[in-house]
Short mmCIF file of C-alpha atoms and ligand atoms in Angstrom, two decimals:
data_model
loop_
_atom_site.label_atom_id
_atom_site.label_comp_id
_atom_site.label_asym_id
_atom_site.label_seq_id
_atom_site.Cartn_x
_atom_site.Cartn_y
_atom_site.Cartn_z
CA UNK A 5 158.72 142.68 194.37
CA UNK A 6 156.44 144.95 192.24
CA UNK A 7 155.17 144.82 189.15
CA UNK A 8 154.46 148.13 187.64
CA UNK A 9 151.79 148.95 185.07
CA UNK A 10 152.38 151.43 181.93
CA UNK A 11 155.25 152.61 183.39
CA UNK A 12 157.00 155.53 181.30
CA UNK A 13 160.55 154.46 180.57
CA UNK A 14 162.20 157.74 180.10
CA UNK A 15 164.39 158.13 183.02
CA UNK A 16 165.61 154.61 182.23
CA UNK A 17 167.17 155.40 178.65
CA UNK A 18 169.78 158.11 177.84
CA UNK A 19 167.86 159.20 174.80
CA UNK A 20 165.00 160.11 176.78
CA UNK A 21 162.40 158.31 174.71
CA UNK A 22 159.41 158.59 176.36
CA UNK A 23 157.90 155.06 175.85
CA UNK A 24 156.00 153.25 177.99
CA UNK A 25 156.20 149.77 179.36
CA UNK A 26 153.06 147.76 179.59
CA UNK A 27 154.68 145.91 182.62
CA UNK A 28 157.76 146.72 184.47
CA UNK A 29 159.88 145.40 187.41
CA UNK A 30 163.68 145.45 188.52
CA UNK A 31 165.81 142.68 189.86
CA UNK A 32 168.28 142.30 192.28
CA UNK A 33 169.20 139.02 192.31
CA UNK A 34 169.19 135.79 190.27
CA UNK A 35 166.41 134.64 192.84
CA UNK A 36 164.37 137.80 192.35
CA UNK A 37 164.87 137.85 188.64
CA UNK A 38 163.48 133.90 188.93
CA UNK A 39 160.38 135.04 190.97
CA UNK A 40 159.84 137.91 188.68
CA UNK A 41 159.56 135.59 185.83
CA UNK A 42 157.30 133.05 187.58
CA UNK A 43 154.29 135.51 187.64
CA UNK A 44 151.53 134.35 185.94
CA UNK A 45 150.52 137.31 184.44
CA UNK A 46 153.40 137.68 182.35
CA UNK A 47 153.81 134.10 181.79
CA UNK A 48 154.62 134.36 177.69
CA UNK A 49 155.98 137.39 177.35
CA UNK A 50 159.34 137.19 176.62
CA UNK A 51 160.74 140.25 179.04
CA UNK A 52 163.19 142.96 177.63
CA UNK A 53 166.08 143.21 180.52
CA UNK A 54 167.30 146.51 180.44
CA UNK A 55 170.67 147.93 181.87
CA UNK A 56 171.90 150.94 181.99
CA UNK A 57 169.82 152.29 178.82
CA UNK A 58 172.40 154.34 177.03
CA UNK A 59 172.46 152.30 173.56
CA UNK A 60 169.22 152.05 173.20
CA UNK A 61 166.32 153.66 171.32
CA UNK A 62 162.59 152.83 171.96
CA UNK A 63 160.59 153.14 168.97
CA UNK A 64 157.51 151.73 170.23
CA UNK A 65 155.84 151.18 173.51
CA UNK A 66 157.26 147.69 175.16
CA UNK A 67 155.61 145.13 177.00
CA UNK A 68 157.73 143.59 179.03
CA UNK A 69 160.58 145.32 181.07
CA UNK A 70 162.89 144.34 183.45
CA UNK A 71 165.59 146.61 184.70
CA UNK A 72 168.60 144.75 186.08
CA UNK A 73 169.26 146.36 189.20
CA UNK A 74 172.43 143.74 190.96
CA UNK A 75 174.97 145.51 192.39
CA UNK A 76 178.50 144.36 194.07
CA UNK A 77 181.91 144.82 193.61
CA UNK A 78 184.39 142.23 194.83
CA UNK A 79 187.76 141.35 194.19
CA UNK A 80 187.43 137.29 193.41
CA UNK A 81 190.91 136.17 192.95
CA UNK A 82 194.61 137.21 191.97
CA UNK A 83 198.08 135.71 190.90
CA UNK A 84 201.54 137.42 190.21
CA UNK A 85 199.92 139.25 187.39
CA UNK A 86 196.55 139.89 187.09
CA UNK A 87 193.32 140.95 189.75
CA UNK A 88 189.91 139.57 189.02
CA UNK A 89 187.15 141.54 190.11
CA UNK A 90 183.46 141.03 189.97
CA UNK A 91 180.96 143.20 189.15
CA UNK A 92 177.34 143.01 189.53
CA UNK A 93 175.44 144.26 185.72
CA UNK A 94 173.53 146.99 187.43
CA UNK A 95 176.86 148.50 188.85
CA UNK A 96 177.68 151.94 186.44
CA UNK A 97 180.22 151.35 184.55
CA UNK A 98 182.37 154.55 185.01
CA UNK A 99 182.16 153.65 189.05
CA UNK A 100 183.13 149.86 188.38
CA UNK A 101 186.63 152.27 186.18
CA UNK A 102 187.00 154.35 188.80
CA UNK A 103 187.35 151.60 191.50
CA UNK A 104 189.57 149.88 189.94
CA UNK A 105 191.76 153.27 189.14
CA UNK A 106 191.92 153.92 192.94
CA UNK A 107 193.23 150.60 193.52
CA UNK A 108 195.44 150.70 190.85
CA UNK A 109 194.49 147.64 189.12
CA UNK A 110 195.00 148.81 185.12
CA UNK A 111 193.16 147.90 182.05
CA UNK A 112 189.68 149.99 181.95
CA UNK A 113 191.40 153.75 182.23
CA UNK A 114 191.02 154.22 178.57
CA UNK A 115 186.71 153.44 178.96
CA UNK A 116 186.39 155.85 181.57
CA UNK A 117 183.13 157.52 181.20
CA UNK A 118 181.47 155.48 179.51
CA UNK A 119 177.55 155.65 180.46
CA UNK A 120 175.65 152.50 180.98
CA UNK A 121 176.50 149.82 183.66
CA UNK A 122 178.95 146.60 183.69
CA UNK A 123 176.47 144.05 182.33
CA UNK A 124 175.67 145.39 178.82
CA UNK A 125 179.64 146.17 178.18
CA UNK A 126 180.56 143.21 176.79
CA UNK A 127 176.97 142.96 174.84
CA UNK A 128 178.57 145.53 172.71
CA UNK A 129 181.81 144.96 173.09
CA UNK A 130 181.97 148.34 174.32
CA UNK A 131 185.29 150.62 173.47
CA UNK A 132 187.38 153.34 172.72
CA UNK A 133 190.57 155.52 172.56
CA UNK A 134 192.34 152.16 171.59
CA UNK A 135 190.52 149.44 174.10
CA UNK A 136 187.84 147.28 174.26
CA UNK A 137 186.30 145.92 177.19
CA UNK A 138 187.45 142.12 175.35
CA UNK A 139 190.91 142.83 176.26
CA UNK A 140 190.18 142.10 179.85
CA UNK A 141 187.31 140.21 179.83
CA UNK A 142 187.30 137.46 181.63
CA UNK A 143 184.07 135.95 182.21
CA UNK A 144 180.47 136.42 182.91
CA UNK A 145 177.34 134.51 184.15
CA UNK A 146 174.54 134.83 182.93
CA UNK A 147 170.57 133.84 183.25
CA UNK A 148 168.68 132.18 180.39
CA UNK A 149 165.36 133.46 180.37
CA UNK A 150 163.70 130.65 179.44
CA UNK A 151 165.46 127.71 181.00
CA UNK A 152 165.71 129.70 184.32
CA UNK A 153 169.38 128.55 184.61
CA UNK A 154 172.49 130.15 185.11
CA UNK A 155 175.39 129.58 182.93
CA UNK A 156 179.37 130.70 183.23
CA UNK A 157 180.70 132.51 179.79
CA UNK A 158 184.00 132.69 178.96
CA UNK A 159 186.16 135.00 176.47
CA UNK A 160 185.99 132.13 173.86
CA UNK A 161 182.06 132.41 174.26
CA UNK A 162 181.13 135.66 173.52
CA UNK A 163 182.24 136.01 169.79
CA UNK A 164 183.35 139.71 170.31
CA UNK A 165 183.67 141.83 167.50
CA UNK A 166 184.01 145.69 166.66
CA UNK A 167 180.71 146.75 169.05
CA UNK A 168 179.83 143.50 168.58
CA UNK A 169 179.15 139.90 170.88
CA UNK A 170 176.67 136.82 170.84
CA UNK A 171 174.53 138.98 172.82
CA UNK A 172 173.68 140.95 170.12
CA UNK A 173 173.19 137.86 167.47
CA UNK A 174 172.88 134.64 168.34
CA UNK A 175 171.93 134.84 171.96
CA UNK A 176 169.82 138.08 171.50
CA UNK A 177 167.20 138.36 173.76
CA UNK A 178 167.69 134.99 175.35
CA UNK A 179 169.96 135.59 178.33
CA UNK A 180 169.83 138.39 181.60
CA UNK A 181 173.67 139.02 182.20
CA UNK A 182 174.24 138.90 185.81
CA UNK A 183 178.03 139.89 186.99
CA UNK A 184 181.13 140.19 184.58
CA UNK A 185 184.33 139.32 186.08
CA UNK A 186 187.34 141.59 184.43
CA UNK A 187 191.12 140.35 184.65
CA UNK A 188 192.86 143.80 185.38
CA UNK A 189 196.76 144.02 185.20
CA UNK A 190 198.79 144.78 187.99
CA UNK A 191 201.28 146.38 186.38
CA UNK A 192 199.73 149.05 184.14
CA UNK A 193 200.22 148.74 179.92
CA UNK A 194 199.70 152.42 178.93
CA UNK A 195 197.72 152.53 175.77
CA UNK A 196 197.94 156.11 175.09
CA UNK A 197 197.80 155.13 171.02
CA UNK A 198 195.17 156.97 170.13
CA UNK A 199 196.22 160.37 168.82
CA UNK A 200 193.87 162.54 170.90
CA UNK A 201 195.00 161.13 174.52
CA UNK A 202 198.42 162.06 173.90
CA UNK A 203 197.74 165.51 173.09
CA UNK A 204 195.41 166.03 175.93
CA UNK A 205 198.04 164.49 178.35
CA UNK A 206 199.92 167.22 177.02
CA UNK A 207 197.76 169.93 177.56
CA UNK A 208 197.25 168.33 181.70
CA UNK A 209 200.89 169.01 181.99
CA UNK A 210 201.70 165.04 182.93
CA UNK A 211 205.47 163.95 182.89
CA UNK A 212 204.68 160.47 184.30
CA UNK A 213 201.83 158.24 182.50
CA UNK A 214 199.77 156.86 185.55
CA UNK A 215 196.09 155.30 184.43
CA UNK A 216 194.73 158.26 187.13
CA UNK A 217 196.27 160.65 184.15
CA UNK A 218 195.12 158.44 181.36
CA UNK A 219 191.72 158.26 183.00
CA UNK A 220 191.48 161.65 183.61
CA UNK A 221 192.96 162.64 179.70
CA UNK A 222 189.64 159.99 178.63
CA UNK A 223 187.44 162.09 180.72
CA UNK A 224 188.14 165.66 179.27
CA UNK A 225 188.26 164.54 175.91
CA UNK A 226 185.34 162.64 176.33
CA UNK A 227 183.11 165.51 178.05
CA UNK A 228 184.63 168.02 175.32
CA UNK A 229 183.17 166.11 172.57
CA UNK A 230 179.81 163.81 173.61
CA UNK A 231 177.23 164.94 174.93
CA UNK A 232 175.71 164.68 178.25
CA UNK A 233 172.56 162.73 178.44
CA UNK A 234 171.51 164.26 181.47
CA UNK A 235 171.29 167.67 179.66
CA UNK A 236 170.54 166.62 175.99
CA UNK A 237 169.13 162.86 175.50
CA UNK A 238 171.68 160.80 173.46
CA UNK A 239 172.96 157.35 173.04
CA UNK A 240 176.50 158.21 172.19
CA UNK A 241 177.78 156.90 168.49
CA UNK A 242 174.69 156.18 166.54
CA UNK A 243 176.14 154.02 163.95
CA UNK A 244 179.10 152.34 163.50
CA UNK A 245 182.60 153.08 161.54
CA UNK A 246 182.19 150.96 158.41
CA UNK A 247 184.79 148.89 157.64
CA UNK A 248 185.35 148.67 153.49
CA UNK A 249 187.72 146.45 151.66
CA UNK A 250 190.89 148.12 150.59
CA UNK A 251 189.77 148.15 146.75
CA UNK A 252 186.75 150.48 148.02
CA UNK A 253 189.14 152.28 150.28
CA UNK A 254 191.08 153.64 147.62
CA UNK A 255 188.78 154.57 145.12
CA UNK A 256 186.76 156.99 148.22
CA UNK A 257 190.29 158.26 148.91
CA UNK A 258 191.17 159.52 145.55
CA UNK A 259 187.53 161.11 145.50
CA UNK A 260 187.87 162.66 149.20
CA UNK A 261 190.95 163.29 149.82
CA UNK A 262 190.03 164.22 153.52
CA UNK A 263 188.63 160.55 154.01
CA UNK A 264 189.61 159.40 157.78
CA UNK A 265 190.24 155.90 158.19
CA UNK A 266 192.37 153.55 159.96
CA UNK A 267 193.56 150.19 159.00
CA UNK A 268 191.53 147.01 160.50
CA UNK A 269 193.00 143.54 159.90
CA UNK A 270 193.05 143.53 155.97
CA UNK A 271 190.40 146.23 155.76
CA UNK A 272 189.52 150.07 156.62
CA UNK A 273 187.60 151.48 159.28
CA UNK A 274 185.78 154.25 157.81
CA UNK A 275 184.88 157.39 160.42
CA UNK A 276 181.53 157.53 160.59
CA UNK A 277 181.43 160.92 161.80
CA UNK A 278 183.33 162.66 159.29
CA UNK A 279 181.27 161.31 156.35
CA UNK A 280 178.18 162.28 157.96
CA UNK A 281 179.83 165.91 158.35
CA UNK A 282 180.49 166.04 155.47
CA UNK A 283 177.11 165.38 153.73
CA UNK A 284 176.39 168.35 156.01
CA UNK A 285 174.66 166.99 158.84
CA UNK A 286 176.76 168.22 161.59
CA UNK A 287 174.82 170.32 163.99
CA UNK A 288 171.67 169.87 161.90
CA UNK A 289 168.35 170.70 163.95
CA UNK A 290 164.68 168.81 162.85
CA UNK A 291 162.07 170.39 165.49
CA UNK A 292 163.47 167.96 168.61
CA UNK A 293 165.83 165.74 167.35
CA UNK A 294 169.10 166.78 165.55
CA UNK A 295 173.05 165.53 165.07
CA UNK A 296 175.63 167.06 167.54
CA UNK A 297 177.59 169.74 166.97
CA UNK A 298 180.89 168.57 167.88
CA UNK A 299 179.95 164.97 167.01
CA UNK A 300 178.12 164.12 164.18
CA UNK A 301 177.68 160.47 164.88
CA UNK A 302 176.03 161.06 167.52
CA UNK A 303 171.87 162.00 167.07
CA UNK A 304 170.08 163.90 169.88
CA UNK A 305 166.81 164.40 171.66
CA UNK A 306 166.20 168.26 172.26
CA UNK A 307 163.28 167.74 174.08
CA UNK A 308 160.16 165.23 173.52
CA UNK A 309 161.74 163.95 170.31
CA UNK A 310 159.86 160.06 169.62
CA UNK A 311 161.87 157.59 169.13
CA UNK A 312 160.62 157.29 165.69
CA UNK A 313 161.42 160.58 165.04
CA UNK A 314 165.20 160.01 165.47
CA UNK A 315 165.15 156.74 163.53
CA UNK A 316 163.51 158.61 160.60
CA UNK A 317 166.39 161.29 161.08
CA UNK A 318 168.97 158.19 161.23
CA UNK A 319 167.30 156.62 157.74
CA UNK A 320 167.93 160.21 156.33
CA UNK A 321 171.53 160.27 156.96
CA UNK A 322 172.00 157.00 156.04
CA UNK A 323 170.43 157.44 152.40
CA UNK A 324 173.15 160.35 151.83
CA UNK A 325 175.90 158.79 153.26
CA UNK A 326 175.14 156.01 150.73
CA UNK A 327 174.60 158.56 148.10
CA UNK A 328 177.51 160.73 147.99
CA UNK A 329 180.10 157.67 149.51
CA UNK A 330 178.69 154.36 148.31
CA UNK A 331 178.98 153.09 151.33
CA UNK A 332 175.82 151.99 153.78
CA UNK A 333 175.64 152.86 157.79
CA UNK A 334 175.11 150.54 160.41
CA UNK A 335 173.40 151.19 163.49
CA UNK A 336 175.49 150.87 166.52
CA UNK A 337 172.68 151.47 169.30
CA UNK A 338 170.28 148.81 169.66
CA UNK A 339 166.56 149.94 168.17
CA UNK A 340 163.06 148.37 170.23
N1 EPU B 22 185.23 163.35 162.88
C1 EPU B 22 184.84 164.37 162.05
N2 EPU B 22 183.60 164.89 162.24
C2 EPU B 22 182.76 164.48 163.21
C3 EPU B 22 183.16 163.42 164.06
C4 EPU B 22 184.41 162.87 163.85
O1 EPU B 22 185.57 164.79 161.15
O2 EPU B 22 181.68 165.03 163.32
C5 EPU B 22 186.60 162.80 162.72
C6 EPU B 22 187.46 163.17 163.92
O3 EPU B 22 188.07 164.43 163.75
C7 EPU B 22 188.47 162.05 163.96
C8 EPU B 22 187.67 160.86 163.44
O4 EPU B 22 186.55 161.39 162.74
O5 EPU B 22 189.53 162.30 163.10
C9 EPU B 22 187.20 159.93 164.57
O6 EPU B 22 186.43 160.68 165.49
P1 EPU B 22 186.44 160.37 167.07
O7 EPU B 22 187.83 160.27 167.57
O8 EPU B 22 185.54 161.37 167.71
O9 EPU B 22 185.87 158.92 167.17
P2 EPU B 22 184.69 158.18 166.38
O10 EPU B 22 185.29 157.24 165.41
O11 EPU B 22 183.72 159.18 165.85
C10 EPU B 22 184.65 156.15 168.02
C11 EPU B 22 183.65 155.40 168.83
C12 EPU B 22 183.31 156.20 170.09
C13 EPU B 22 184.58 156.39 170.88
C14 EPU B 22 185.58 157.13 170.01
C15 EPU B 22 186.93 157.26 170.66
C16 EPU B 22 182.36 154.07 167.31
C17 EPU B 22 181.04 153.86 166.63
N3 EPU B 22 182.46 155.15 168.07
O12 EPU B 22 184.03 157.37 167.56
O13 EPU B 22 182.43 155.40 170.88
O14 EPU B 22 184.34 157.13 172.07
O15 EPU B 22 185.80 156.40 168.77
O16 EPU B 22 187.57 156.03 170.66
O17 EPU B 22 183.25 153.25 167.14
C18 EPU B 22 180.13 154.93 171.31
O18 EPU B 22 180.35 153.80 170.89
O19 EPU B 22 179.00 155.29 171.71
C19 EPU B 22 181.21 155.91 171.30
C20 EPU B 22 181.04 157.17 171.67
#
């Protein structure tokens, strides 16, 4: 086990921050995790436990990092419906999807690609192109960092919302996730609901749905629009869609007619991404840090942008977002 000493963290976040930790380790176990924490000379500290670092940016230097390295795959049970399979945190994410594609167990084709690795997706609740990792959640254990105990969560638990869990609110900070066990369907339910996967299944040519096609459709749509950390830093949707009662709805959509939104229980989901285009941010350049130009909710690091820097970019956008549609964004990634 080592302990490193004002370690830079920018290979370990997709924004390519360049801050620095004043101590950092990784874990590959509970056990190790345990000894980690025993150290005396961190004894205090409460440690940040990083995972994959794609929803995060560092604004600041940290003190206390610990990169959740625990791997493993495993199928852990099945019945006449479902598979449960086991994944260690530090497992990628899009390998954990494309596992379970090749062995045709169905429920994660729609969140292929996502960066980051199995133990922060349900932290976020992560999702898109019509699923969320809560619709086949099944459990997770988990280490709190305090009481040095490990503790079984189930769906009922975690309090997932839109991008949203305990994880991020009431239990921030307090627990190391260490495996997530997913209940995948045997027999595929295609969720091809969301407009651009049909189209793009289109365009492949497919006759017969098949979650290798839906995967696949998630993929190119995916890679036509984000953009790839390894080449420009990013930490995919900056902020989230807001959602607005259906009194505020109506009064932005007789001002904008163009307004994109989609019903959400009894209220509407605002795109982000369109309002922020068109306050005309889209493709916008500040020295290193900018908004994408095919995605404008998603901010970017050009080259040795500081974290600060794109959180002063992000306070921009929200002040005109608020100014020309009333309405006030929320930051999806997580800021330290
Ligand atoms: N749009 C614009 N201009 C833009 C961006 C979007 O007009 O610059 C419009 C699009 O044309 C579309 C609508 O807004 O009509 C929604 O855009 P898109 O389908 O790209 O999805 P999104 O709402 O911007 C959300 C998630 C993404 C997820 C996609 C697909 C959030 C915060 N973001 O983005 O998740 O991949 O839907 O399901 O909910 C992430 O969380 O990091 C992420 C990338």
């Amino acid at each position: 086990m080592n302990i490193y000493k004002d370690f830079s963290l920018k290979p370990y976040n997709t924004f390519g921050i360049d801050a620095y930790a004043k101590y950092f380790a990784s874990f590959a176990s509970a056990d190790e995790l345990k000894e980690i924490l025993s150290e005396k000379e961190n004894a205090g500290i409460s440690p940040f436990i990083l995972g994959g670092g794609s929803n995060i940016l560092f604004t600041k230097n940290q003190e206390y990092v610990l990169k959740n390295e625990i791997k493993g795959i495993e199928k852990t049970d099945e019945d006449a419906e479902y598979i449960y399979v086991k994944a260690g945190a530090g497992e990628i994410w899009h390998q954990l999807v494309m596992y379970c594609i090749e062995n045709n167990w169905a429920g994660i084709e729609n969140l292929s690609l996502i960066p980051g690795n199995a133990g922060a997706a349900p932290m976020q609740n992560i999702g898109a192109y019509g699923a969320e990792i809560r619709d086949v959640f099944y459990s997770l254990e988990a280490f709190h960092l305090k009481e040095k105990t490990v503790t079984s969560l189930y769906h009922n638990d975690c309090a997932f919302g839109y991008r949203e869990s305990v994880f991020k609110n009431k239990y921030k900070g307090q627990f190391a996730i260490l495996s997530v066990t997913l209940r995948l369907n045997k027999k595929p339910h295609y969720n091809t609901s969301y407009g651009a996967i049909g189209k793009e299944l289109e365009a492949m040519g497919v006759r017969e749905l098949s979650i290798q096609a839906i995967s696949q459709a998630v993929i190119n749509i995916r890679s036509s629009k984000l953009p790839d950390p390894k080449k420009i830093g990013n930490a995919g949707s900056f902020f989230k869609n807001p959602e607005v009662a259906l009194d505020k709805y109506e009064q932005l959509k007789g001002k904008f007619p163009g307004l994109i939104a989609y019903p959400a229980d009894d209220k509407y989901k605002l795109a982000a991404g369109w309002m922020i285009e068109q306050c005309g941010w889209k493709g916008y350049r500040e020295g290193t840090v900018g908004v994408h130009a095919r995605q404008a909710l998603v901010l970017v690091n050009y080259g040795n942008a500081q974290g600060k820097e794109v959180y002063r970019l992000s306070e921009k956008i929200q002040r005109s977002v608020l100014d020309k549609f009333g309405v006030m964004l929320e930051r999806e990634v997580n800021v330290a």
